[in-house]
CSV table of C-alpha atoms in Angstrom, one decimal:
chain,number,residue,atom,x,y,z
A,1,MET,CA,-20.5,8.5,-24.1
A,2,ASN,CA,-20.9,9.7,-20.6
A,3,ALA,CA,-18.3,10.6,-18.0
A,4,HIS,CA,-19.2,7.5,-15.8
A,5,TRP,CA,-18.5,5.1,-18.7
A,6,ILE,CA,-15.1,6.9,-19.4
A,7,TYR,CA,-14.2,6.7,-15.7
A,8,GLU,CA,-15.1,3.0,-15.5
A,9,LEU,CA,-13.1,2.3,-18.7
A,10,VAL,CA,-10.0,4.0,-17.3
A,11,PHE,CA,-10.0,3.2,-13.6
A,12,SER,CA,-12.2,0.1,-13.1
A,13,ASP,CA,-10.5,-3.1,-11.9
A,14,ASP,CA,-13.2,-5.2,-13.5
A,15,THR,CA,-11.7,-7.8,-15.9
A,16,TYR,CA,-13.8,-6.9,-18.9
A,17,ARG,CA,-13.2,-3.1,-18.4
A,18,ARG,CA,-9.4,-3.8,-18.2
A,19,MET,CA,-9.6,-5.8,-21.5
A,20,GLU,CA,-11.6,-3.1,-23.1
A,21,ARG,CA,-9.1,-0.3,-22.3
A,22,HIS,CA,-6.1,-2.4,-23.3
A,23,ILE,CA,-7.8,-3.3,-26.6
A,24,CYS,CA,-8.8,0.4,-27.2
A,25,PHE,CA,-5.2,1.6,-26.4
A,26,TRP,CA,-3.5,-0.8,-28.9
A,27,LEU,CA,-6.1,-0.3,-31.6
A,28,ALA,CA,-5.5,3.5,-31.3
A,29,ARG,CA,-1.8,2.8,-31.4
A,30,VAL,CA,-2.1,0.8,-34.7
A,31,LEU,CA,-4.2,3.6,-36.2
A,32,MET,CA,-1.7,6.2,-35.1
A,33,CYS,CA,1.2,4.2,-36.7
A,34,PHE,CA,-0.8,3.8,-39.9
A,35,LEU,CA,-1.7,7.5,-40.2
A,36,ILE,CA,2.0,8.4,-39.6
A,37,GLY,CA,3.4,5.6,-41.7
A,38,VAL,CA,1.4,6.1,-44.9
A,39,PRO,CA,2.6,9.6,-45.6
A,40,PHE,CA,6.1,8.5,-44.8
A,41,VAL,CA,6.0,5.7,-47.3
A,42,HIS,CA,4.6,8.0,-49.9
A,43,SER,CA,7.3,10.6,-49.3
A,44,VAL,CA,10.2,8.2,-49.7
A,45,GLN,CA,8.5,6.4,-52.6
A,46,LEU,CA,8.4,2.9,-51.0
A,47,LEU,CA,5.0,1.9,-52.3
A,48,GLU,CA,6.7,-0.5,-54.7
A,49,LEU,CA,7.8,-2.5,-51.6
A,50,TYR,CA,4.9,-1.8,-49.2
A,51,SER,CA,1.3,-1.9,-50.2
A,52,LEU,CA,-1.2,-0.4,-47.8
A,53,SER,CA,-2.3,-3.8,-46.6
A,54,GLN,CA,1.3,-4.9,-46.1
A,55,LEU,CA,2.0,-1.8,-44.2
A,56,PHE,CA,-1.0,-2.3,-41.9
A,57,TYR,CA,0.0,-5.9,-41.4
A,58,ASN,CA,3.5,-4.9,-40.5
A,59,TYR,CA,2.4,-2.4,-37.9
A,60,ILE,CA,0.2,-4.9,-36.2
A,61,HIS,CA,2.9,-7.5,-36.3
A,62,ASP,CA,5.5,-5.1,-34.8
A,63,ILE,CA,3.2,-4.0,-32.0
A,64,VAL,CA,2.3,-7.6,-31.1
A,65,LEU,CA,5.9,-8.8,-31.2
A,66,PHE,CA,7.7,-5.8,-29.7
A,67,ASP,CA,5.6,-3.0,-28.4
A,68,ILE,CA,3.3,-5.1,-26.2
A,69,PRO,CA,5.9,-7.4,-24.6
A,70,LEU,CA,8.3,-4.5,-23.9
A,71,THR,CA,5.6,-2.2,-22.6
A,72,TYR,CA,4.0,-4.8,-20.3
A,73,ALA,CA,7.4,-6.0,-19.0
A,74,VAL,CA,8.3,-2.4,-18.0
A,75,CYS,CA,4.9,-1.4,-16.6
A,76,TYR,CA,3.9,-4.6,-14.8
A,77,ILE,CA,7.3,-6.0,-13.7
A,78,LEU,CA,10.0,-3.4,-13.6
A,79,ILE,CA,8.0,-0.4,-12.3
A,80,PRO,CA,6.2,-2.2,-9.4
A,81,LYS,CA,9.1,-4.4,-8.5
A,82,TYR,CA,11.9,-1.9,-8.6
A,83,LEU,CA,10.9,1.7,-9.4
A,84,LEU,CA,8.1,2.0,-6.9
A,85,LYS,CA,10.3,0.4,-4.3
A,86,GLU,CA,13.0,3.0,-5.0
A,87,ASN,CA,15.5,0.4,-6.4
A,88,TYR,CA,16.5,2.8,-9.1
A,89,SER,CA,19.8,1.1,-10.1
A,90,ARG,CA,18.2,-2.3,-10.8
A,91,PHE,CA,15.3,-0.6,-12.6
A,92,GLY,CA,17.7,1.3,-14.9
A,93,LEU,CA,19.9,-1.7,-15.5
A,94,TYR,CA,17.0,-4.0,-16.4
A,95,LEU,CA,15.4,-1.4,-18.6
A,96,PHE,CA,18.6,-0.9,-20.5
A,97,PHE,CA,18.9,-4.6,-21.2
A,98,LEU,CA,15.3,-4.9,-22.2
A,99,LEU,CA,15.7,-2.0,-24.7
A,100,LEU,CA,18.9,-3.5,-26.0
A,101,PHE,CA,17.3,-6.9,-26.5
A,102,PHE,CA,14.1,-5.7,-28.1
A,103,SER,CA,15.9,-3.2,-30.4
A,104,GLN,CA,18.3,-5.9,-31.7
A,105,ALA,CA,15.4,-8.3,-32.2
A,106,PHE,CA,13.5,-5.5,-34.0
A,107,ILE,CA,16.4,-4.7,-36.3
A,108,SER,CA,17.0,-8.3,-37.2
A,109,TYR,CA,13.3,-8.9,-37.8
A,110,GLU,CA,12.9,-5.9,-40.0
A,111,TYR,CA,15.9,-6.9,-42.1
A,112,LEU,CA,14.6,-10.4,-42.6
A,113,SER,CA,11.1,-9.0,-43.5
A,114,LEU,CA,12.6,-6.5,-45.9
A,115,ARG,CA,14.7,-9.2,-47.6
A,116,ASN,CA,11.6,-11.4,-48.1
A,117,ILE,CA,9.7,-8.4,-49.7
A,118,GLU,CA,12.7,-7.6,-51.9
A,119,THR,CA,13.1,-11.2,-53.0
A,120,SER,CA,9.4,-11.5,-53.9
A,121,THR,CA,9.4,-8.2,-55.9
A,122,ASN,CA,12.8,-8.9,-57.4
A,123,SER,CA,14.1,-5.6,-55.9
A,124,PRO,CA,17.8,-4.9,-55.1
A,125,SER,CA,18.8,-6.1,-51.7
A,126,THR,CA,19.3,-3.6,-48.9
A,127,PRO,CA,22.7,-4.1,-47.3
A,128,PHE,CA,22.8,-4.8,-43.6
A,129,ASN,CA,25.2,-2.0,-42.6
A,130,LEU,CA,25.4,0.8,-40.0
A,131,VAL,CA,23.1,3.0,-42.1
A,132,PHE,CA,20.4,0.4,-42.0
A,133,VAL,CA,20.9,-0.4,-38.3
A,134,MET,CA,20.7,3.3,-37.4
A,135,TRP,CA,17.6,3.8,-39.6
A,136,LYS,CA,15.7,0.9,-37.9
A,137,LEU,CA,16.9,1.9,-34.5
A,138,LYS,CA,15.4,5.3,-35.1
A,139,VAL,CA,12.1,3.6,-36.2
A,140,PHE,CA,12.2,1.3,-33.1
A,141,LEU,CA,12.8,4.2,-30.7
A,142,THR,CA,10.2,6.3,-32.4
A,143,TYR,CA,7.3,3.8,-32.6
A,144,THR,CA,8.0,1.4,-29.8
A,145,GLY,CA,9.2,4.3,-27.6
A,146,VAL,CA,6.0,6.2,-28.1
A,147,SER,CA,4.0,3.1,-27.1
A,148,LEU,CA,6.1,2.7,-24.0
A,149,ILE,CA,5.9,6.3,-23.0
A,150,LEU,CA,2.1,6.6,-23.6
A,151,PHE,CA,1.3,3.4,-21.8
A,152,THR,CA,3.7,4.3,-18.9
A,153,SER,CA,2.2,7.8,-18.6
A,154,ILE,CA,-1.3,6.4,-18.3
A,155,LYS,CA,-0.1,3.8,-15.8
A,156,ALA,CA,1.8,6.5,-13.8
A,157,PHE,CA,-1.3,8.7,-13.8
A,158,LYS,CA,-3.4,5.9,-12.5
A,159,ILE,CA,-0.9,5.1,-9.7
A,160,TRP,CA,-0.8,8.8,-8.7
A,161,TYR,CA,-4.6,9.0,-8.9
A,162,PHE,CA,-5.2,5.9,-6.6
A,163,LYS,CA,-2.4,7.1,-4.2
A,164,GLU,CA,-4.1,10.5,-3.9
A,165,LYS,CA,-7.5,8.8,-3.4
A,166,GLU,CA,-6.0,6.6,-0.7
A,167,ASN,CA,-4.5,9.7,1.0
A,168,GLN,CA,-7.9,11.5,0.8
A,169,GLN,CA,-9.6,8.4,2.3
A,170,LEU,CA,-7.0,8.3,5.1
A,171,LEU,CA,-7.5,12.0,5.8
A,172,GLN,CA,-11.3,11.6,5.7
A,173,LEU,CA,-11.1,8.5,7.9
A,174,ASN,CA,-8.9,10.4,10.5
A,175,LYS,CA,-11.4,13.3,10.5
A,176,GLU,CA,-14.5,11.1,10.8
A,177,SER,CA,-12.9,8.9,13.4
A,178,LYS,CA,-11.7,11.6,15.8
A,179,ILE,CA,-14.9,11.6,17.8
A,180,GLU,CA,-15.3,7.8,17.3
A,181,ILE,CA,-11.7,7.3,18.5
A,182,LEU,CA,-12.6,9.2,21.7
A,183,LYS,CA,-15.7,7.2,22.1
A,184,SER,CA,-13.8,3.9,21.6
A,185,LYS,CA,-10.9,4.9,23.8
A,186,ILE,CA,-12.6,6.9,26.5
A,187,HIS,CA,-15.6,4.9,27.2
A,188,PRO,CA,-17.9,6.1,30.0
A,189,HIS,CA,-17.5,2.8,31.9
A,190,PHE,CA,-13.7,3.4,32.1
A,191,LEU,CA,-14.0,7.1,33.0
A,192,PHE,CA,-16.7,6.5,35.6
A,193,ASN,CA,-15.0,3.4,37.1
A,194,THR,CA,-11.7,5.2,37.3
A,195,LEU,CA,-13.3,8.2,39.0
A,196,ASN,CA,-15.1,5.9,41.4
A,197,THR,CA,-11.8,4.1,42.2
A,198,ILE,CA,-10.1,7.5,42.8
A,199,TYR,CA,-13.0,8.6,45.1
A,200,SER,CA,-12.8,5.4,47.1
A,201,PHE,CA,-9.1,5.9,47.6
A,202,THR,CA,-9.7,9.4,49.0
A,203,MET,CA,-11.6,7.7,51.8
A,204,PHE,CA,-8.8,5.5,53.1
A,205,ASP,CA,-5.5,6.1,51.1
A,206,ARG,CA,-5.3,9.7,49.9
A,207,SER,CA,-1.6,9.3,49.1
A,208,LYS,CA,-2.5,7.3,45.9
A,209,THR,CA,-5.1,9.7,44.6
A,210,LYS,CA,-2.7,12.3,43.3
A,211,GLY,CA,-0.8,9.8,41.2
A,212,MET,CA,-4.1,8.4,39.8
A,213,LEU,CA,-5.4,11.8,38.9
A,214,GLU,CA,-2.1,12.6,37.2
A,215,ARG,CA,-2.4,9.4,35.1
A,216,LEU,CA,-6.0,10.1,34.2
A,217,TYR,CA,-5.1,13.7,33.2
A,218,ASN,CA,-2.2,12.4,31.0
A,219,ILE,CA,-4.5,9.9,29.2
A,220,LEU,CA,-7.2,12.5,28.5
A,221,HIS,CA,-4.7,15.2,27.4
A,222,TYR,CA,-2.9,12.7,25.1
A,223,MET,CA,-6.1,11.5,23.4
A,224,ILE,CA,-7.7,14.9,23.0
A,225,TYR,CA,-4.6,17.0,22.1
A,226,ASP,CA,-1.5,15.0,21.4
A,227,CYS,CA,-3.1,12.6,18.9
A,228,ASN,CA,-4.0,15.2,16.3
A,229,THR,CA,-0.9,14.3,14.3
A,230,GLU,CA,-0.1,11.6,11.7
A,231,TYR,CA,2.7,10.1,13.8
A,232,ILE,CA,3.7,10.2,17.4
A,233,SER,CA,6.6,8.9,19.5
A,234,VAL,CA,6.3,5.2,20.3
A,235,SER,CA,7.7,5.8,23.7
A,236,LYS,CA,4.9,8.3,24.4
A,237,GLU,CA,2.3,5.9,23.2
A,238,ILE,CA,3.7,3.2,25.4
A,239,ASN,CA,3.8,5.5,28.4
A,240,ILE,CA,0.2,6.4,28.0
A,241,LEU,CA,-0.7,2.7,27.9
A,242,LEU,CA,1.3,2.2,31.1
A,243,ASP,CA,-0.7,5.0,32.7
A,244,TYR,CA,-3.9,3.3,31.6
A,245,ILE,CA,-2.7,-0.1,32.9
A,246,ASN,CA,-1.6,1.3,36.2
A,247,LEU,CA,-5.0,2.8,36.8
A,248,GLU,CA,-6.6,-0.5,36.0
A,249,LYS,CA,-4.1,-2.2,38.4
A,250,GLU,CA,-5.3,0.0,41.2
A,251,ARG,CA,-8.9,-0.8,40.4
A,252,TYR,CA,-8.5,-4.6,40.1
A,253,GLY,CA,-5.8,-5.2,42.7
A,254,ASN,CA,-4.9,-8.8,43.3
A,255,ARG,CA,-7.4,-10.0,40.6
A,256,LEU,CA,-4.8,-8.9,38.0
A,257,SER,CA,-1.6,-10.7,37.3
A,258,LEU,CA,0.4,-8.6,34.8
A,259,THR,CA,3.7,-8.9,32.9
A,260,ILE,CA,5.1,-6.3,30.5
A,261,HIS,CA,8.2,-6.8,28.4
A,262,GLN,CA,9.8,-4.1,26.3
A,263,THR,CA,12.8,-4.8,24.1
A,264,GLY,CA,14.5,-2.8,21.3
A,265,GLU,CA,15.2,0.8,20.7
A,266,PHE,CA,12.2,3.1,20.6
A,267,LYS,CA,13.9,6.4,21.2
A,268,LYS,CA,13.5,7.8,17.7
A,269,ALA,CA,10.7,5.6,16.6
A,270,LEU,CA,7.3,7.0,15.5
A,271,ILE,CA,3.9,5.3,15.2
A,272,ALA,CA,0.4,6.2,14.1
A,273,PRO,CA,-1.4,7.2,17.4
A,274,LEU,CA,-3.9,5.0,19.2
A,275,LEU,CA,-3.2,1.7,17.3
A,276,LEU,CA,-2.4,-0.2,20.5
A,277,GLN,CA,-4.9,1.1,23.0
A,278,PRO,CA,-8.0,-0.8,21.8
A,279,PHE,CA,-6.3,-4.1,22.3
A,280,VAL,CA,-5.2,-3.2,25.8
A,281,GLU,CA,-8.7,-2.0,26.7
A,282,ASN,CA,-10.2,-5.3,25.3
A,283,ALA,CA,-7.9,-7.3,27.5
A,284,PHE,CA,-9.3,-5.6,30.6
A,285,LYS,CA,-12.9,-5.2,29.5
A,286,HIS,CA,-13.4,-8.7,28.3
A,287,GLY,CA,-10.8,-10.5,30.3
A,288,VAL,CA,-10.2,-9.0,33.8
A,289,ALA,CA,-13.6,-7.4,34.3
A,290,LYS,CA,-15.5,-10.6,33.5
A,291,SER,CA,-13.4,-12.8,35.9
A,292,VAL,CA,-13.9,-13.1,39.6
A,293,SER,CA,-10.6,-14.9,40.0
A,294,SER,CA,-7.0,-13.9,39.1
A,295,THR,CA,-6.6,-13.0,35.4
A,296,GLN,CA,-3.2,-13.1,33.6
A,297,VAL,CA,-2.4,-10.3,31.1
A,298,ASP,CA,0.9,-10.4,29.2
A,299,ILE,CA,2.1,-7.5,26.9
A,300,PHE,CA,5.2,-7.5,24.7
A,301,PHE,CA,6.7,-4.5,22.9
A,302,GLU,CA,9.6,-5.4,20.6
A,303,ALA,CA,11.4,-3.2,18.0
A,304,ILE,CA,12.9,-5.6,15.4
A,305,ASP,CA,14.5,-4.4,12.1
A,306,GLY,CA,12.3,-1.3,11.8
A,307,PHE,CA,9.1,-3.0,12.8
A,308,LEU,CA,7.1,-2.9,16.0
A,309,HIS,CA,6.0,-6.4,17.2
A,310,PHE,CA,3.2,-5.9,19.7
A,311,THR,CA,1.6,-8.9,21.4
A,312,ILE,CA,-1.0,-9.0,24.1
A,313,SER,CA,-2.7,-12.0,25.6
A,314,ASN,CA,-5.2,-12.4,28.4
A,315,SER,CA,-6.8,-15.4,30.1
A,316,ILE,CA,-10.6,-15.9,29.8
A,317,ILE,CA,-12.8,-18.0,32.0
A,318,ASN,CA,-15.6,-18.8,29.5
A,319,ASN,CA,-14.9,-19.3,25.8
A,320,ASN,CA,-18.5,-18.4,25.0
A,321,SER,CA,-18.5,-15.1,26.8
A,322,PHE,CA,-16.0,-13.4,24.5
A,323,ASN,CA,-16.3,-13.0,20.7
A,324,ILE,CA,-13.2,-12.0,18.8
A,325,THR,CA,-15.3,-9.9,16.4
A,326,MET,CA,-16.5,-7.6,19.2
A,327,GLY,CA,-13.3,-5.8,20.2
A,328,ILE,CA,-13.5,-2.1,20.9
A,329,GLY,CA,-12.4,-0.3,17.8
A,330,ILE,CA,-10.8,-3.4,16.2
A,331,GLU,CA,-12.6,-2.9,12.9
A,332,ASN,CA,-11.5,0.7,12.9
A,333,ILE,CA,-7.9,-0.5,13.5
A,334,ARG,CA,-8.1,-3.0,10.7
A,335,SER,CA,-9.2,-0.2,8.3
A,336,ARG,CA,-6.5,2.1,9.4
A,337,LEU,CA,-3.8,-0.6,9.0
A,338,ASN,CA,-5.0,-1.4,5.5
A,339,ILE,CA,-4.7,2.2,4.4
A,340,LEU,CA,-1.5,3.1,6.4
A,341,PHE,CA,0.4,-0.1,5.7
A,342,PRO,CA,-1.1,-2.1,2.8
A,343,ASP,CA,0.7,-5.4,2.5
A,344,ARG,CA,3.2,-4.3,5.2
A,345,HIS,CA,1.5,-5.3,8.4
A,346,VAL,CA,0.3,-8.3,10.3
A,347,LEU,CA,-2.7,-8.5,12.5
A,348,GLU,CA,-3.5,-11.9,14.0
A,349,ILE,CA,-6.3,-12.5,16.5
A,350,ASN,CA,-6.5,-15.9,18.0
A,351,GLN,CA,-8.8,-17.4,20.7
A,352,THR,CA,-8.5,-20.7,22.5
A,353,GLU,CA,-10.7,-22.1,25.4
A,354,ASN,CA,-8.8,-20.2,28.0
A,355,MET,CA,-6.7,-17.5,26.2
A,356,PHE,CA,-7.3,-14.6,23.9
A,357,LYS,CA,-4.2,-13.3,22.0
A,358,VAL,CA,-3.5,-10.5,19.6
A,359,LYS,CA,-0.3,-10.1,17.6
A,360,MET,CA,0.3,-7.0,15.5
A,361,VAL,CA,3.4,-6.2,13.4
A,362,ILE,CA,3.7,-2.7,11.8
A,363,PRO,CA,6.5,-0.7,10.3
A,364,LEU,CA,8.0,2.1,12.4
A,365,LYS,CA,8.9,5.6,11.2
A,366,TYR,CA,12.1,7.2,12.5
A,367,HIS,CA,13.2,10.8,13.1
A,368,GLU,CA,15.6,12.0,10.4
A,369,LYS,CA,17.9,13.4,13.1
């Protein structure tokens, strides 16, 4: 039995591996109950009521009827739906009712089973009183509780393990993508074209060159130094985008028709850095730069109920000249979104004959103060 097989058995999402580990767990649980139960039956001299085969059958029956349904209800319904979403009150309430229901069902089932055995062996009937109820409640909490605790512990360990693995992947992705991010965000064509534009302005309109150089400095400083954090101010991210857009406006002049809408409160909002920039660059590189006539670019920033709604659209002159799978850094953005906000984000990319549109919705993080 090698380590790889054990790892696959415990962590694999393959259907057969999942069946194997569940079967192994419950078989081990039956064996544990049997090894504990036989000495107990011997010690209290109950062999006249419980044969070894009957005892083994009872343990399997109890596990199938009570342990498995209760354990799976807690681990696959209550924990993901309430506990992991920090809804502790509902989790505790539903757990209490589940334990109450299954414990009462177990006590009633055990009493009926005992009466059947006593009747078949002509033994005196055990009264259904407080002593019997407390005895069977103790058995239920001991055996079924152990199943629930063991299974939940394994489940919790797996959740922790995969969460840590995702965090490590995110850290590794961030490390590996630092240089790639710079390549995808500071392309030579943008840098050279911007410098060329600034140089041309020095020839006939030097008053604008200072502001353009300041914007370029802000962009480079932001990408090289400010983005080395997990989250950054949304306002700062938008301001850098505006610096980039203003540089491009100077370059394209009347060829660019631009509208920018910003609604909502962004003052305390934080965002993972450089999630918006690739889409803005795509609009200019594949939209404005490839058009000899006026090109429309519309950008919307909206903060709604803790989410950033970002939409950018640009007109295109030739549907065949632009492929939505070719965006600068788009695949990198998809990967980052899937790790940062699994099942909590929207990324829609649509293309028509004359328009290319991106819509992204991501959760915002806020300052505590």
